[in-house]
Amino acid sequence: MSSTRDASSNSLGKRVATYFPESRKYRKLLWLLSATTAVGAWSLYHALLQPDASRLFLGSSIVVLAAAALSTIRLWVRQTRQVHLHQFGVEYIDIVSSDVFHWEDICNVWQTPVYSDKPNNHKPQGWTVRIESNDERRLKLDRFEGSVAIARRIQNEITHRMLGSYQHAYEAGHWLRFGKKLSVSREGIKVGSKGISWYEINDVFLDEEDGVRIGYSHESTHWLHLPIRTIANFHLLSHLLAWVRSQHSIGIDEFERTVNEDRAIGLFDDKPSECDVSELSACGFEWDEIDDVISGECSVNELLERGPRQRPRVPK
């Protein structure tokens, strides 16, 4: 991997934090693979000492030893990875290579929640973070301790450096892309090839675990959902929408009901009232339950009394 800047960590300034791979579960697996490797080596040794040993026993010993040794090496290499966050960038190190990304060189950051296989675990265990630089270098960080902190720190640094230029581009009438499908401009929001003007939009929900949901009116209420894994620079999108609302560029009455940009970061702590249908998702209700309220099948108070269904949030 190469960089247009100084590729050493010295150019990144003071180290702020260091993160290591998840260790508890993989440490047990590493010990198990090491034991399997030892058993395979012992079996192969005794098979070679016995001239009358069957070819099947000899072959199976070789296969077990090779598979266990290869898996042990791969897991050991995986566990040697490190991520260093610095003042001016991020550094990734493993036993084979290292790479340096300055904050100014990073153009896109994606985050994807990783869920447990346990049925009653609704919260993600961590996040997978993908970084893309201006010179088309890419880095994937997965199965790290503190992956949420890594993602938020990188997202905040990108937002701090890019928000001003995005605001100027918005005022100039440009379409601003947040991944391959989502774009924002003074005209409204575009999802794929479908454009929705601000005056058609009723609600925009941003959830850093779920993604973006857009409610718009066209004869009847419709919803569009973009999973979080498809959205680049999620925090930048949230801050841009907050800034757009503060500008009241399309009229305060229309825009006050257009963007609820901080739903993702837990600002809706109170129970929703009868008229606050848009806040139900923050209380744990699924979208098919919220649709019952929108369609008039039940009221907000009836839904609150019934409570959200207990079911795991599993990515599709």
Coordinates of C-alpha atoms in Angstrom, one line a residue:
M1 CA 0.0 0.0 0.0
S2 CA 1.3 3.4 -0.8
S3 CA 0.3 7.0 0.1
T4 CA 0.9 10.4 -1.5
R5 CA 2.0 11.7 1.9
D6 CA 4.6 10.6 4.4
A7 CA 3.8 6.9 5.0
S8 CA 5.3 6.9 8.5
S9 CA 3.4 7.4 11.7
N10 CA 5.7 10.4 12.6
S11 CA 3.6 12.5 10.2
L12 CA 0.4 11.7 12.2
G13 CA 1.4 13.6 15.4
K14 CA 0.8 12.4 18.9
R15 CA -0.8 9.0 19.4
V16 CA -4.2 9.3 21.0
A17 CA -5.4 5.7 21.4
T18 CA -4.6 2.1 20.5
Y19 CA -7.1 -0.7 19.7
F20 CA -6.5 -4.4 19.5
P21 CA -8.6 -7.3 18.0
E22 CA -11.3 -9.0 20.1
S23 CA -9.4 -11.4 22.3
R24 CA -11.5 -13.4 24.7
K25 CA -13.3 -15.6 22.2
Y26 CA -10.4 -15.9 19.8
R27 CA -7.9 -16.7 22.5
K28 CA -9.9 -19.9 23.3
L29 CA -10.0 -20.7 19.6
L30 CA -6.2 -20.2 19.3
W31 CA -5.6 -22.6 22.2
L32 CA -7.9 -25.1 20.6
L33 CA -6.2 -24.9 17.2
S34 CA -2.8 -25.1 18.9
A35 CA -3.8 -28.3 20.7
T36 CA -5.2 -29.7 17.5
T37 CA -1.9 -29.0 15.8
A38 CA 0.0 -30.8 18.5
V39 CA -2.3 -33.8 18.2
G40 CA -1.9 -33.9 14.5
A41 CA 1.9 -33.7 14.8
W42 CA 1.9 -36.5 17.4
S43 CA -0.3 -38.7 15.1
L44 CA 1.9 -38.0 12.1
Y45 CA 5.1 -38.8 14.1
H46 CA 3.8 -42.2 15.3
A47 CA 2.4 -43.0 11.8
L48 CA 5.9 -42.4 10.4
L49 CA 7.5 -44.7 13.0
Q50 CA 5.2 -47.6 12.2
P51 CA 6.1 -49.2 8.8
D52 CA 2.8 -51.0 8.7
A53 CA 0.7 -47.9 9.3
S54 CA -2.2 -47.6 6.9
R55 CA -2.1 -45.0 4.2
L56 CA -5.5 -43.7 5.4
F57 CA -4.2 -43.1 8.9
L58 CA -1.1 -41.4 7.5
G59 CA -3.0 -39.2 5.1
S60 CA -5.6 -38.2 7.7
S61 CA -2.8 -37.2 10.1
I62 CA -1.2 -35.0 7.4
V63 CA -4.5 -33.4 6.6
V64 CA -5.3 -32.7 10.3
L65 CA -1.9 -31.3 10.9
A66 CA -1.9 -29.0 7.8
A67 CA -5.4 -27.7 8.4
A68 CA -4.8 -27.0 12.1
A69 CA -1.4 -25.4 11.5
L70 CA -2.7 -23.1 8.7
S71 CA -5.7 -22.0 10.8
T72 CA -3.5 -21.4 13.8
I73 CA -1.1 -19.2 11.7
R74 CA -4.0 -17.2 10.2
L75 CA -5.6 -16.6 13.5
W76 CA -2.3 -15.6 15.1
V77 CA -1.7 -13.1 12.3
R78 CA -5.2 -11.8 12.7
Q79 CA -4.6 -11.2 16.4
T80 CA -1.4 -9.2 15.8
R81 CA -3.3 -6.4 14.2
Q82 CA -3.4 -2.9 15.8
V83 CA -5.1 0.4 15.1
H84 CA -3.5 3.6 16.3
L85 CA -5.5 6.8 16.3
H86 CA -3.3 9.9 16.1
Q87 CA -3.9 13.7 16.1
F88 CA -3.8 13.9 12.3
G89 CA -4.8 10.4 11.1
V90 CA -5.1 6.7 11.7
E91 CA -2.5 3.9 11.4
Y92 CA -3.1 0.3 10.8
I93 CA -0.5 -2.4 11.6
D94 CA -0.3 -6.1 11.2
I95 CA 2.5 -8.6 11.0
V96 CA 2.7 -8.3 7.2
S97 CA 2.2 -4.6 6.5
S98 CA 1.1 -1.2 7.8
D99 CA -0.8 1.7 6.4
V100 CA -1.3 5.3 7.2
F101 CA -4.3 7.5 6.5
H102 CA -4.2 11.2 7.2
W103 CA -7.6 12.8 8.1
E104 CA -7.4 15.1 5.1
D105 CA -6.9 12.1 2.7
I106 CA -10.0 10.2 3.9
C107 CA -13.0 10.8 1.7
N108 CA -15.5 8.1 2.8
V109 CA -16.2 6.1 6.0
W110 CA -18.8 3.4 6.3
Q111 CA -19.9 1.7 9.5
T112 CA -21.8 -1.6 9.8
P113 CA -23.1 -3.0 13.1
V114 CA -22.1 -6.6 13.9
Y115 CA -24.8 -8.6 15.8
S116 CA -24.5 -11.6 18.0
D117 CA -26.0 -14.9 17.1
K118 CA -27.9 -15.0 20.3
P119 CA -31.7 -14.5 19.7
N120 CA -32.3 -12.1 22.7
N121 CA -29.3 -9.8 22.0
H122 CA -30.8 -6.6 20.4
K123 CA -27.6 -4.5 20.6
P124 CA -24.7 -4.9 18.2
Q125 CA -21.5 -6.4 19.5
G126 CA -19.5 -3.9 17.6
W127 CA -19.0 -2.3 14.2
T128 CA -17.1 -3.0 11.0
V129 CA -15.5 0.2 9.7
R130 CA -14.4 0.7 6.1
I131 CA -12.2 3.6 5.1
E132 CA -11.6 5.0 1.6
S133 CA -9.0 7.6 0.7
N134 CA -8.8 10.1 -2.1
D135 CA -6.1 8.0 -3.8
E136 CA -8.5 5.0 -3.7
R137 CA -6.8 3.1 -0.9
R138 CA -9.2 1.1 1.2
L139 CA -9.0 -0.3 4.7
K140 CA -11.5 -2.6 6.5
L141 CA -11.4 -2.8 10.3
D142 CA -13.5 -5.6 11.8
R143 CA -13.5 -7.5 15.1
F144 CA -11.7 -4.8 17.1
E145 CA -12.2 -4.0 20.7
G146 CA -13.7 -0.5 20.9
S147 CA -14.8 -0.6 17.2
V148 CA -17.7 1.9 18.0
A149 CA -15.2 4.4 19.4
I150 CA -12.9 3.9 16.4
A151 CA -15.8 4.6 14.0
R152 CA -17.1 7.6 15.9
R153 CA -13.6 9.2 16.2
I154 CA -13.0 8.8 12.5
Q155 CA -16.5 10.1 11.6
N156 CA -16.1 13.1 13.8
E157 CA -12.7 14.0 12.3
I158 CA -14.1 13.7 8.8
T159 CA -17.1 15.8 9.7
H160 CA -14.9 18.5 11.3
R161 CA -12.8 18.8 8.1
M162 CA -15.5 18.4 5.4
L163 CA -18.6 20.1 6.8
G164 CA -17.6 23.6 5.6
S165 CA -16.9 22.6 2.1
Y166 CA -20.2 20.6 2.0
Q167 CA -22.1 23.6 3.2
H168 CA -20.6 25.8 0.4
A169 CA -21.4 23.1 -2.2
Y170 CA -25.0 22.8 -0.9
E171 CA -25.4 26.6 -1.2
A172 CA -24.0 26.5 -4.7
G173 CA -26.7 23.9 -5.7
H174 CA -24.5 20.8 -6.0
W175 CA -25.7 17.3 -5.3
L176 CA -23.7 15.9 -2.3
R177 CA -23.2 12.2 -2.3
F178 CA -23.3 10.0 0.8
G179 CA -22.6 6.6 -0.7
K180 CA -23.8 5.2 -4.0
K181 CA -27.5 5.7 -3.5
L182 CA -28.1 8.8 -1.3
S183 CA -27.6 12.4 -2.4
V184 CA -28.7 15.7 -0.9
S185 CA -29.0 19.2 -2.4
R186 CA -31.1 22.4 -2.2
E187 CA -33.7 20.6 -4.4
G188 CA -34.2 17.7 -1.9
I189 CA -33.0 14.2 -1.4
K190 CA -32.2 11.7 -4.1
V191 CA -32.3 7.9 -3.5
G192 CA -30.9 6.1 -6.5
S193 CA -32.6 7.7 -9.5
K194 CA -35.7 8.8 -7.4
G195 CA -35.7 12.5 -6.5
I196 CA -37.8 13.8 -3.6
S197 CA -38.3 17.5 -3.0
W198 CA -38.1 18.9 0.5
Y199 CA -41.8 19.9 0.3
E200 CA -42.8 16.2 -0.2
I201 CA -40.7 15.0 2.7
N202 CA -42.4 14.5 6.1
D203 CA -39.7 12.9 8.2
V204 CA -36.1 11.9 7.9
F205 CA -34.9 9.5 10.6
L206 CA -31.1 8.9 11.1
D207 CA -30.1 5.8 13.1
E208 CA -26.4 4.9 13.3
E209 CA -27.3 1.3 13.7
D210 CA -30.2 1.0 11.2
G211 CA -29.6 3.7 8.6
V212 CA -31.8 6.4 7.0
R213 CA -35.6 6.3 6.7
I214 CA -37.4 8.9 4.6
G215 CA -41.1 9.5 4.9
Y216 CA -42.6 11.4 2.0
S217 CA -46.1 12.2 0.8
H218 CA -47.2 11.5 -2.8
E219 CA -51.0 11.0 -2.7
S220 CA -50.3 8.8 0.4
T221 CA -47.4 8.4 2.8
H222 CA -44.5 6.3 1.7
W223 CA -41.2 5.2 3.3
L224 CA -37.8 4.6 1.9
H225 CA -35.1 2.8 3.9
L226 CA -31.4 2.9 3.2
P227 CA -29.3 0.5 5.4
I228 CA -26.5 2.0 7.3
R229 CA -23.9 -0.1 5.4
T230 CA -24.8 1.8 2.2
I231 CA -24.3 5.3 3.7
A232 CA -20.9 7.0 3.7
N233 CA -20.0 9.6 6.2
F234 CA -23.1 9.2 8.4
H235 CA -22.1 11.8 11.0
L236 CA -21.4 14.3 8.2
L237 CA -24.9 13.7 6.8
S238 CA -26.4 14.3 10.2
H239 CA -24.6 17.6 10.8
L240 CA -25.3 18.8 7.3
L241 CA -29.1 18.2 7.8
A242 CA -28.9 20.0 11.1
W243 CA -27.2 22.9 9.5
V244 CA -29.8 23.0 6.6
R245 CA -32.6 23.1 9.1
S246 CA -31.0 25.9 11.0
Q247 CA -30.8 27.9 7.8
H248 CA -34.6 27.6 7.2
S249 CA -33.8 27.7 3.5
I250 CA -37.2 26.3 2.5
G251 CA -39.4 27.9 5.2
I252 CA -39.5 27.1 8.9
D253 CA -43.0 25.5 8.8
E254 CA -42.1 23.0 6.1
F255 CA -38.6 22.2 7.4
E256 CA -39.4 21.8 11.1
R257 CA -41.3 18.7 10.2
T258 CA -38.8 17.5 7.6
V259 CA -35.7 16.6 9.4
N260 CA -35.2 14.9 12.8
E261 CA -31.5 14.4 12.2
D262 CA -30.4 13.4 15.7
R263 CA -32.8 10.5 16.2
A264 CA -29.7 8.3 15.8
I265 CA -27.8 9.8 18.7
G266 CA -30.5 9.3 21.3
L267 CA -31.9 12.8 21.7
F268 CA -35.5 11.5 21.9
D269 CA -35.4 10.4 25.5
D270 CA -38.9 11.3 26.5
K271 CA -42.0 9.2 25.7
P272 CA -43.7 10.4 22.6
S273 CA -47.0 12.2 23.0
E274 CA -50.1 11.6 20.9
C275 CA -48.8 13.8 18.1
D276 CA -45.2 12.6 18.1
V277 CA -45.5 9.7 15.8
S278 CA -42.0 10.2 14.4
E279 CA -40.4 9.4 17.7
L280 CA -41.8 5.9 18.1
S281 CA -38.8 4.3 16.5
A282 CA -36.6 5.8 19.1
C283 CA -38.7 3.9 21.7
G284 CA -38.0 0.5 20.2
F285 CA -41.0 0.1 17.9
E286 CA -40.5 -1.6 14.5
W287 CA -41.6 0.1 11.3
D288 CA -44.5 -2.2 10.7
E289 CA -45.8 -1.2 14.1
I290 CA -45.4 2.5 13.3
D291 CA -47.2 1.9 10.1
D292 CA -50.3 0.8 12.1
V293 CA -50.3 4.3 13.7
I294 CA -49.8 6.0 10.3
S295 CA -52.6 4.0 8.7
G296 CA -55.0 4.8 11.6
E297 CA -55.3 1.2 12.8
C298 CA -54.3 2.2 16.3
S299 CA -53.3 5.4 18.2
V300 CA -49.9 6.3 19.6
N301 CA -51.2 5.8 23.2
E302 CA -52.5 2.3 22.3
L303 CA -49.2 1.4 20.8
L304 CA -47.3 2.6 23.9
E305 CA -49.6 0.6 26.2
R306 CA -49.0 -2.5 24.1
G307 CA -45.2 -2.0 24.0
P308 CA -42.7 -2.9 21.3
R309 CA -42.4 -6.5 20.2
Q310 CA -39.4 -8.3 21.6
R311 CA -37.4 -9.5 18.7
P312 CA -33.8 -9.3 17.8
R313 CA -32.5 -6.7 15.3
V314 CA -30.7 -8.8 12.8
P315 CA -29.2 -7.3 9.6
K316 CA -30.7 -8.5 6.4

